[in-house]
Amino acid sequence: MQMLTLNNAQAQARYEARARIIKALAHPTRLFIVDVLAQQSHCVCELTAMVGADTSTVSKHLSLLKDAGLVSDEKRGTQVYYHLVAPCALRFLDCAEAVMKVRLEKQLAAV
Amino acid sequence: MQMLTLNNAQAQARYEARARIIKALAHPTRLFIVDVLAQQSHCVCELTAMVGADTSTVSKHLSLLKDAGLVSDEKRGTQVYYHLVAPCALRFLDCAEAVMKVRLEKQLAAV
DNA sequence: TCTAAATTTGGCGAATTCGCCAAGGATTGT
DNA sequence: ACAATCCTTGGCGAATTCGCCAAATTTAGA
């Protein structure tokens, strides 16, 4: 029975790899994009309009999500459509929501 | 039927709040800590030994997780025990694992 | 071919994150 | 009271992240 530690390189690499994926979701804009893509695929221009930021900014967010393996891209003419390939990412939103709710309840109970 | 956008302050605040919680998990050490606490509560000194970093570093990671509402702390004498209060955070690990597996399969299929 | 639209990439400064060290409580036992 | 242990906080430099602008690329259409 080996104690769980972060001392060996293998365990550390495992957690780093997982953290890299979660980090891809740890941004409000990228979270929003994932939420939108869960309902329907969209091109960069559409997402740019929804987000309300520079095209390059949105494109970089999408590249980041793609590198993490959370979305995929498909070229259609001059446009690039992005699809959500990791639906489990949606549960991040639910979990965050649940944590916020618990925090609020505890805050109210303290009054 | 209102189109989903990030243009209004309310929606933006919502996604920012959720991202703040996810960001708390977006670090290998904090991910490891959550994983460990899922099985059993531990004091800072124990976690420090498992992580293999400075006590202050681990303490700050724990403070961050606590501020996010993911763990709670309980003082017992000179020690402070931390408990996992958001078990749904564990699913982040599963999701990351699944994404990594899909990525690997796709990588193998490309050979 | 020339133009226009869509997207990506490079790069810059600003802001944030990270890990360690040092210092400052808090609590237990002597 | 004093010493020892446990933990937290402040602060520093290094590294990373972020959003915009500018430039390059690709593709469709006139």
Short mmCIF file of C-alpha atoms (C1' of nucleotides) in Angstrom, two decimals:
data_model
loop_
_atom_site.label_atom_id
_atom_site.label_comp_id
_atom_site.label_asym_id
_atom_site.label_seq_id
_atom_site.Cartn_x
_atom_site.Cartn_y
_atom_site.Cartn_z
CA MET A 1 0.00 0.00 0.00
CA GLN A 2 1.82 3.02 -1.30
CA MET A 3 0.93 6.43 0.16
CA LEU A 4 -0.35 8.90 -2.37
CA THR A 5 2.22 11.62 -2.95
CA LEU A 6 3.29 14.10 -5.54
CA ASN A 7 6.93 13.29 -5.06
CA ASN A 8 7.42 11.04 -8.05
CA ALA A 9 7.56 12.38 -11.55
CA GLN A 10 4.83 10.11 -12.88
CA ALA A 11 2.13 11.23 -10.46
CA GLN A 12 3.16 14.82 -10.97
CA ALA A 13 2.94 14.49 -14.74
CA ARG A 14 -0.51 12.96 -14.45
CA TYR A 15 -1.87 15.81 -12.37
CA GLU A 16 -0.19 18.37 -14.58
CA ALA A 17 -1.80 16.89 -17.67
CA ARG A 18 -5.22 16.95 -16.05
CA ALA A 19 -4.68 20.47 -14.73
CA ARG A 20 -3.81 21.64 -18.25
CA ILE A 21 -7.22 20.50 -19.47
CA ILE A 22 -9.08 22.06 -16.57
CA LYS A 23 -7.12 25.26 -17.01
CA ALA A 24 -8.51 25.48 -20.50
CA LEU A 25 -11.95 25.85 -18.93
CA ALA A 26 -10.86 28.24 -16.20
CA HIS A 27 -11.77 31.41 -18.05
CA PRO A 28 -15.16 33.10 -18.29
CA THR A 29 -15.04 33.53 -22.05
CA ARG A 30 -13.99 29.95 -22.70
CA LEU A 31 -16.62 28.71 -20.29
CA PHE A 32 -19.19 30.72 -22.18
CA ILE A 33 -18.00 29.34 -25.50
CA VAL A 34 -18.25 25.76 -24.27
CA ASP A 35 -21.75 26.48 -23.00
CA VAL A 36 -22.79 27.90 -26.36
CA LEU A 37 -21.19 25.10 -28.37
CA ALA A 38 -23.02 22.53 -26.27
CA GLN A 39 -26.25 23.59 -27.92
CA GLN A 40 -24.95 24.11 -31.42
CA SER A 41 -21.72 24.39 -33.38
CA HIS A 42 -20.70 27.88 -34.44
CA CYS A 43 -18.09 29.61 -36.57
CA VAL A 44 -15.55 32.01 -35.14
CA CYS A 45 -17.41 35.02 -36.46
CA GLU A 46 -20.61 34.03 -34.71
CA LEU A 47 -18.81 33.35 -31.46
CA THR A 48 -16.98 36.64 -31.77
CA ALA A 49 -20.28 38.47 -32.04
CA MET A 50 -21.67 36.65 -29.00
CA VAL A 51 -18.60 37.18 -26.88
CA GLY A 52 -18.12 40.78 -27.87
CA ALA A 53 -14.32 40.77 -28.08
CA ASP A 54 -11.71 41.02 -30.78
CA THR A 55 -11.71 38.22 -33.34
CA SER A 56 -8.11 37.36 -32.56
CA THR A 57 -8.94 37.04 -28.89
CA VAL A 58 -11.77 34.61 -29.56
CA SER A 59 -9.66 32.68 -32.04
CA LYS A 60 -6.96 32.22 -29.44
CA HIS A 61 -9.46 31.04 -26.87
CA LEU A 62 -10.71 28.49 -29.39
CA SER A 63 -7.19 27.33 -30.22
CA LEU A 64 -6.59 26.82 -26.54
CA LEU A 65 -9.75 24.76 -26.15
CA LYS A 66 -8.81 22.75 -29.22
CA ASP A 67 -5.30 22.06 -27.95
CA ALA A 68 -6.83 20.81 -24.74
CA GLY A 69 -8.97 18.40 -26.74
CA LEU A 70 -12.25 19.95 -25.68
CA VAL A 71 -13.41 21.19 -29.08
CA SER A 72 -12.70 20.36 -32.72
CA ASP A 73 -12.65 22.61 -35.76
CA GLU A 74 -13.97 22.13 -39.25
CA LYS A 75 -13.32 24.44 -42.15
CA ARG A 76 -16.27 25.44 -44.35
CA GLY A 77 -15.20 27.89 -47.02
CA THR A 78 -13.69 30.89 -45.34
CA GLN A 79 -15.28 30.03 -42.04
CA VAL A 80 -14.15 27.66 -39.35
CA TYR A 81 -16.80 25.89 -37.33
CA TYR A 82 -16.08 24.67 -33.84
CA HIS A 83 -17.73 21.69 -32.19
CA LEU A 84 -17.78 20.56 -28.58
CA VAL A 85 -16.22 17.12 -28.31
CA ALA A 86 -16.10 16.82 -24.52
CA PRO A 87 -19.67 17.13 -23.23
CA CYS A 88 -18.42 16.29 -19.74
CA ALA A 89 -17.05 19.85 -19.63
CA LEU A 90 -20.64 20.98 -19.17
CA ARG A 91 -20.68 19.37 -15.75
CA PHE A 92 -18.05 21.86 -14.70
CA LEU A 93 -20.68 24.53 -15.01
CA ASP A 94 -23.12 22.52 -12.93
CA CYS A 95 -20.54 21.89 -10.24
CA ALA A 96 -19.54 25.54 -10.09
CA GLU A 97 -23.21 26.43 -9.86
CA ALA A 98 -23.73 24.00 -6.99
CA VAL A 99 -20.72 25.33 -5.11
CA MET A 100 -21.99 28.87 -5.50
CA LYS A 101 -25.40 27.88 -4.23
CA VAL A 102 -23.96 26.21 -1.13
CA ARG A 103 -21.81 29.25 -0.49
CA LEU A 104 -24.83 31.53 -0.75
CA GLU A 105 -26.88 29.39 1.62
CA LYS A 106 -24.10 29.38 4.16
CA GLN A 107 -23.82 33.13 3.79
CA LEU A 108 -27.53 33.57 4.40
CA ALA A 109 -27.50 31.22 7.38
CA ALA A 110 -24.79 33.33 8.97
CA VAL A 111 -27.07 36.38 9.15
CA MET B 1 -36.07 34.37 -27.57
CA GLN B 2 -32.95 36.20 -26.52
CA MET B 3 -29.65 35.23 -28.10
CA LEU B 4 -27.02 34.10 -25.63
CA THR B 5 -24.27 36.68 -25.39
CA LEU B 6 -21.60 37.91 -23.03
CA ASN B 7 -22.46 41.52 -23.70
CA ASN B 8 -24.50 42.20 -20.61
CA ALA B 9 -22.91 42.58 -17.22
CA GLN B 10 -25.10 39.94 -15.57
CA ALA B 11 -24.13 37.11 -17.88
CA GLN B 12 -20.51 38.14 -17.69
CA ALA B 13 -20.59 38.17 -13.90
CA ARG B 14 -22.13 34.71 -13.88
CA TYR B 15 -19.44 33.21 -16.05
CA GLU B 16 -16.73 35.01 -14.12
CA ALA B 17 -17.99 33.60 -10.85
CA ARG B 18 -18.06 30.10 -12.26
CA ALA B 19 -14.62 30.51 -13.82
CA ARG B 20 -13.23 31.60 -10.46
CA ILE B 21 -14.29 28.29 -8.95
CA ILE B 22 -12.93 26.23 -11.83
CA LYS B 23 -9.71 28.21 -11.73
CA ALA B 24 -9.26 27.04 -8.17
CA LEU B 25 -9.01 23.50 -9.53
CA ALA B 26 -6.80 24.38 -12.46
CA HIS B 27 -3.52 23.59 -10.78
CA PRO B 28 -1.81 20.20 -10.42
CA THR B 29 -1.14 20.57 -6.70
CA ARG B 30 -4.68 21.69 -5.90
CA LEU B 31 -6.08 18.90 -8.04
CA PHE B 32 -3.96 16.44 -6.11
CA ILE B 33 -5.12 17.87 -2.80
CA VAL B 34 -8.77 17.55 -3.78
CA ASP B 35 -8.15 13.98 -4.86
CA VAL B 36 -6.52 13.16 -1.54
CA LEU B 37 -9.17 14.90 0.54
CA ALA B 38 -11.87 12.96 -1.28
CA GLN B 39 -10.74 9.83 0.53
CA GLN B 40 -10.00 11.37 3.89
CA SER B 41 -9.59 14.72 5.61
CA HIS B 42 -6.04 15.80 6.39
CA CYS B 43 -4.18 18.52 8.25
CA VAL B 44 -1.87 20.95 6.50
CA CYS B 45 1.22 19.17 7.78
CA GLU B 46 0.11 15.87 6.27
CA LEU B 47 -0.77 17.44 2.97
CA THR B 48 2.55 19.29 2.95
CA ALA B 49 4.38 15.99 3.32
CA MET B 50 2.38 14.41 0.51
CA VAL B 51 2.78 17.33 -1.85
CA GLY B 52 6.44 17.85 -1.09
CA ALA B 53 6.45 21.65 -1.17
CA ASP B 54 6.85 24.44 1.35
CA THR B 55 4.22 24.64 4.07
CA SER B 56 3.32 28.16 3.07
CA THR B 57 2.78 27.09 -0.50
CA VAL B 58 0.39 24.32 0.51
CA SER B 59 -1.37 26.61 2.95
CA LYS B 60 -1.99 29.13 0.21
CA HIS B 61 -3.33 26.47 -2.10
CA LEU B 62 -5.72 25.41 0.64
CA SER B 63 -6.82 28.98 1.31
CA LEU B 64 -7.56 29.35 -2.36
CA LEU B 65 -9.64 26.17 -2.42
CA LYS B 66 -11.45 27.33 0.70
CA ASP B 67 -12.21 30.76 -0.74
CA ALA B 68 -13.66 29.02 -3.77
CA GLY B 69 -15.95 27.04 -1.49
CA LEU B 70 -14.47 23.67 -2.41
CA VAL B 71 -13.04 22.74 0.98
CA SER B 72 -13.64 23.70 4.59
CA ASP B 73 -11.21 23.93 7.49
CA GLU B 74 -11.50 22.87 11.09
CA LYS B 75 -9.02 23.70 13.79
CA ARG B 76 -7.92 20.90 16.14
CA GLY B 77 -5.36 22.14 18.58
CA THR B 78 -2.44 23.50 16.62
CA GLN B 79 -3.46 21.67 13.50
CA VAL B 80 -5.96 22.64 10.86
CA TYR B 81 -7.86 19.88 9.13
CA TYR B 82 -9.28 20.38 5.68
CA HIS B 83 -12.37 18.63 4.33
CA LEU B 84 -13.69 18.35 0.81
CA VAL B 85 -17.14 19.91 0.65
CA ALA B 86 -17.68 19.77 -3.11
CA PRO B 87 -17.45 16.14 -4.19
CA CYS B 88 -18.49 17.15 -7.69
CA ALA B 89 -14.96 18.48 -8.11
CA LEU B 90 -13.86 14.87 -8.42
CA ARG B 91 -15.68 14.64 -11.70
CA PHE B 92 -13.26 17.18 -13.09
CA LEU B 93 -10.59 14.55 -12.78
CA ASP B 94 -12.73 11.99 -14.58
CA CYS B 95 -13.53 14.41 -17.37
CA ALA B 96 -9.89 15.35 -17.82
CA GLU B 97 -9.01 11.68 -17.88
CA ALA B 98 -11.64 11.01 -20.54
CA VAL B 99 -10.42 13.88 -22.69
CA MET B 100 -6.86 12.62 -22.45
CA LYS B 101 -7.94 9.13 -23.46
CA VAL B 102 -9.81 10.38 -26.51
CA ARG B 103 -6.82 12.48 -27.48
CA LEU B 104 -4.54 9.47 -27.20
CA GLU B 105 -6.84 7.28 -29.28
CA LYS B 106 -7.02 9.92 -31.98
CA GLN B 107 -3.27 10.21 -31.90
CA LEU B 108 -2.86 6.46 -32.30
CA ALA B 109 -5.40 6.31 -35.10
CA ALA B 110 -3.40 8.91 -37.03
CA VAL B 111 -0.35 6.63 -37.23
"C1'" DT C 1 -6.58 38.78 -61.11
"C1'" DC C 2 -8.16 41.70 -57.58
"C1'" DT C 3 -10.94 42.36 -53.53
"C1'" DA C 4 -13.14 41.33 -49.51
"C1'" DA C 5 -14.21 38.51 -45.65
"C1'" DA C 6 -12.77 35.07 -42.14
"C1'" DT C 7 -9.26 33.33 -39.44
"C1'" DT C 8 -4.70 32.70 -37.44
"C1'" DT C 9 -0.31 34.21 -35.65
"C1'" DG C 10 3.25 37.37 -33.62
"C1'" DG C 11 4.10 40.62 -30.38
"C1'" DC C 12 3.47 44.16 -26.93
"C1'" DG C 13 2.37 45.90 -22.15
"C1'" DA C 14 -0.62 44.99 -18.15
"C1'" DA C 15 -2.25 41.88 -14.93
"C1'" DT C 16 -2.20 37.60 -12.56
"C1'" DT C 17 -0.10 33.36 -10.70
"C1'" DC C 18 3.52 30.76 -8.54
"C1'" DG C 19 6.87 29.09 -4.98
"C1'" DC C 20 9.99 30.24 -1.71
"C1'" DC C 21 11.71 32.90 2.31
"C1'" DA C 22 10.90 35.59 6.34
"C1'" DA C 23 7.98 37.13 9.83
"C1'" DG C 24 3.93 36.93 12.63
"C1'" DG C 25 0.07 34.60 15.25
"C1'" DA C 26 -2.06 30.66 17.77
"C1'" DT C 27 -1.89 26.64 20.73
"C1'" DT C 28 0.11 22.98 23.44
"C1'" DG C 29 3.19 21.29 26.87
"C1'" DT C 30 7.04 22.14 30.16
"C1'" DA D 1 6.68 32.39 31.18
"C1'" DC D 2 9.06 29.86 27.66
"C1'" DA D 3 9.85 26.85 23.91
"C1'" DA D 4 8.21 24.17 20.20
"C1'" DT D 5 4.98 23.08 16.64
"C1'" DC D 6 1.60 24.30 13.28
"C1'" DC D 7 -0.24 27.45 10.29
"C1'" DT D 8 -1.00 31.93 7.91
"C1'" DT D 9 0.36 36.21 5.77
"C1'" DG D 10 3.43 39.57 3.35
"C1'" DG D 11 6.49 40.17 -0.11
"C1'" DC D 12 9.81 39.30 -3.73
"C1'" DG D 13 11.27 37.85 -8.52
"C1'" DA D 14 10.10 34.60 -12.23
"C1'" DA D 15 6.79 32.82 -15.16
"C1'" DT D 16 2.33 32.74 -17.27
"C1'" DT D 17 -1.98 34.73 -18.98
"C1'" DC D 18 -4.71 38.18 -21.23
"C1'" DG D 19 -6.60 41.35 -24.79
"C1'" DC D 20 -5.69 44.29 -28.35
"C1'" DC D 21 -3.31 45.75 -32.64
"C1'" DA D 22 -0.91 44.67 -36.80
"C1'" DA D 23 0.35 41.50 -40.26
"C1'" DA D 24 0.01 37.19 -42.78
"C1'" DT D 25 -2.92 33.42 -44.71
"C1'" DT D 26 -6.73 31.26 -46.85
"C1'" DT D 27 -10.83 31.14 -49.56
"C1'" DA D 28 -14.85 32.78 -52.25
"C1'" DG D 29 -16.55 35.81 -55.52
"C1'" DA D 30 -16.55 39.78 -58.95
#
